[in-house]
GROMACS .gro file of C-alpha atoms in nm:
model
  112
    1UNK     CA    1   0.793  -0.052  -0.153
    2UNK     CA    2   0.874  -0.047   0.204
    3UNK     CA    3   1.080   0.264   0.421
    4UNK     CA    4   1.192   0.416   0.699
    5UNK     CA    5   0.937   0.708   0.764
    6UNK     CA    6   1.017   0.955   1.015
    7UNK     CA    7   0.677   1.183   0.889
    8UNK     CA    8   0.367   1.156   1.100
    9UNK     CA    9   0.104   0.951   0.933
   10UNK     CA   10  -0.072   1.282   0.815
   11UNK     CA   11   0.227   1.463   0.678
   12UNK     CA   12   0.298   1.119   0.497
   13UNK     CA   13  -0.050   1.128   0.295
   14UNK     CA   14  -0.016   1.498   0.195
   15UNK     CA   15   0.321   1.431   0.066
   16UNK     CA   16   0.194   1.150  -0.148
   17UNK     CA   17  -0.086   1.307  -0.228
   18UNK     CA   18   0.184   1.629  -0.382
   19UNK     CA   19   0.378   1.317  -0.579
   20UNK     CA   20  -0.009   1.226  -0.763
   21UNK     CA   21  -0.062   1.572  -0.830
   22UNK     CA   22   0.265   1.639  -0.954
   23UNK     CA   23   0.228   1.331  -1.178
   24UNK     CA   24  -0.113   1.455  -1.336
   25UNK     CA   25  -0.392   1.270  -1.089
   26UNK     CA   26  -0.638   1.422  -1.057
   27UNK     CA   27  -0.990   1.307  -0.847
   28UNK     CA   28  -1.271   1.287  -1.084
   29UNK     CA   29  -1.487   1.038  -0.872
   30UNK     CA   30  -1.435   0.832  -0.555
   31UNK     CA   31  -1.303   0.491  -0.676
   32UNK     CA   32  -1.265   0.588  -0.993
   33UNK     CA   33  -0.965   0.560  -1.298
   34UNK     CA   34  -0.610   0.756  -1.228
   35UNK     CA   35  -0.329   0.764  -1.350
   36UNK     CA   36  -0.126   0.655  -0.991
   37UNK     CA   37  -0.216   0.568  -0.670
   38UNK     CA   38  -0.029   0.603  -0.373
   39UNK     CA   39  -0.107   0.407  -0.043
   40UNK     CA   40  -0.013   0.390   0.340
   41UNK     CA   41  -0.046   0.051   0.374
   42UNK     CA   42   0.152  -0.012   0.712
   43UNK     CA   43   0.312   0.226   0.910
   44UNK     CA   44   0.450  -0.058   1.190
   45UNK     CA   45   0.191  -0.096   1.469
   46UNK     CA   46  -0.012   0.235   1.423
   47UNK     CA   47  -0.410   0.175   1.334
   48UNK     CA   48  -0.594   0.516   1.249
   49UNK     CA   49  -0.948   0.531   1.190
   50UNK     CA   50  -1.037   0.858   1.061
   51UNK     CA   51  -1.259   0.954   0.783
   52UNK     CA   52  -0.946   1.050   0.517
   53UNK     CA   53  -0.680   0.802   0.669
   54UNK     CA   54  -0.712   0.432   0.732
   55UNK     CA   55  -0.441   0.245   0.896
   56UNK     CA   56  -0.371  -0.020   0.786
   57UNK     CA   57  -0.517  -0.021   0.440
   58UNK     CA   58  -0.869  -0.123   0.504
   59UNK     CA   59  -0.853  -0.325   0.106
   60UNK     CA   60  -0.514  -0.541   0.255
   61UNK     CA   61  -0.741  -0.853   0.305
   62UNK     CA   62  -0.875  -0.848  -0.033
   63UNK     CA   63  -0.621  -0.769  -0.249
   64UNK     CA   64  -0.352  -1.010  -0.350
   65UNK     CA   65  -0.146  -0.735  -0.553
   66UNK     CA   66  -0.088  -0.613  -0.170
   67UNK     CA   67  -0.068  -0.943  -0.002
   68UNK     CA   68   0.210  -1.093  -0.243
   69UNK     CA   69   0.466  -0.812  -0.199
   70UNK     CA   70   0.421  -0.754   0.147
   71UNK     CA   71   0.490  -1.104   0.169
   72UNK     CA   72   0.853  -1.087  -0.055
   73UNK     CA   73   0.893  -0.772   0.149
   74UNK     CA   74   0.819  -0.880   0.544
   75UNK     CA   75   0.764  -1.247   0.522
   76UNK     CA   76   0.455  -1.468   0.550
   77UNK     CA   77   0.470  -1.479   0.937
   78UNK     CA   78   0.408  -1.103   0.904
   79UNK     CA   79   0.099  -0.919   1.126
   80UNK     CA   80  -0.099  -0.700   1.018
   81UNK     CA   81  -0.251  -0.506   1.309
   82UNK     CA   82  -0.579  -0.605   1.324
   83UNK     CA   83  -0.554  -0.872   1.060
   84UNK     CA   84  -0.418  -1.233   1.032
   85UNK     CA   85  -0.061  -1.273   0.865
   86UNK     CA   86  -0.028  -1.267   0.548
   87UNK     CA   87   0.031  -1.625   0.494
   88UNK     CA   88  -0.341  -1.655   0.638
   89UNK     CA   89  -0.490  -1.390   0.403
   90UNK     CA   90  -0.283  -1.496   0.105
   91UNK     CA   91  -0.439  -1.845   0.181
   92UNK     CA   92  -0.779  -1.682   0.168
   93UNK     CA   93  -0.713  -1.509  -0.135
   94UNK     CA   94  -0.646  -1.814  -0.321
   95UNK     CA   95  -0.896  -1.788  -0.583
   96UNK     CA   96  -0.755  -1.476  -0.679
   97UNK     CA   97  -0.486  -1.438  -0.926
   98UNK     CA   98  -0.189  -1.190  -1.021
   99UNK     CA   99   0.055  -1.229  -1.289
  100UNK     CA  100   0.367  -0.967  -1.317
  101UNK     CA  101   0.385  -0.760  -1.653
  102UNK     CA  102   0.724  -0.607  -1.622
  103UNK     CA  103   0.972  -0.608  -1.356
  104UNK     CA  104   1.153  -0.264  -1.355
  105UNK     CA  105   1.478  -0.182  -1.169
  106UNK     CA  106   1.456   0.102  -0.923
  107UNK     CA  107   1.728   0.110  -0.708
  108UNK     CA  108   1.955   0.326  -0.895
  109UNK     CA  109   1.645   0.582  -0.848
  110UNK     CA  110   1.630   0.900  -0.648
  111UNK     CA  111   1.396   1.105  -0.499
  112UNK     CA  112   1.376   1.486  -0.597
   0.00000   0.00000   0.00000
C-alpha cells in the first residue's frame, strides 16, 4: 500500500513493528517464517543506512512481489533512490514470476 506519512522514518518502524506484535509475530530467527511482515519500502527521496533501518528496501531489486505493485501504484517511470525505475528492474526480473491468489477489498477498512 502506499500513504501519506507524517512519522519520522524511526517512529514509522516501531509502529509497524507494534501492528506484528499485536498480530502474533514474533522473531524466532533472522530471515526466518512469520506470520506478517511489514516493510518501509519508500519513504519519497529519504535513503537511511543504519544497521536496523534500510531505506529504500535493500530486497526492491530482487523481488518482483515489490516491483509489480509499486509499479500499479507509482508507475513504471518511477525512481527508486539509488536504483533504476522500476520498468528497468521489472525488466531484470523477468525470469521471475508472481501469480495473485486472492484479491481482497480494503478500502472500506480502518485503522484502530
Amino acid at each position: 500500500a502506499t500513504c501519506i506519512c507524517t512519522e519520522e522514518p524511526r517512529q514509522l518502524l516501531a509502529e509497524l513493528q507494534a501492528i506484528e506484535q499485536a498480530m502474533g509475530r514474533v522473531k524466532v530467527r533472522h530471515w526466518g517464517e512469520r506470520c506478517i511482515d511489514l516493510d518501509i519500502i519508500q519513504m519519497g527521496e529519504q535513503a537511511i543506512d543504519d544497521i536496523d533501518l534500510l531505506i529504500p528496501h535493500p530486497g526492491i531489486s530482487e523481488r518482483l512481489f515489490v516491483v509489480e505493485p509499486m509499479i500499479e501504484l507509482l508507475g513504471a517511470d518511477h525512481k527508486v533512490p539509488g536504483l533504476d525505475d522500476l520498468g528497468t528492474l521489472r525488466h531484470e526480473l523477468k525470469h521471475h514470476s508472481i501469480s495473485l491468489c486472492q484479491d481482497i477489498d480494503i478500502s472500506g477498512a480502518t485503522v484502530a
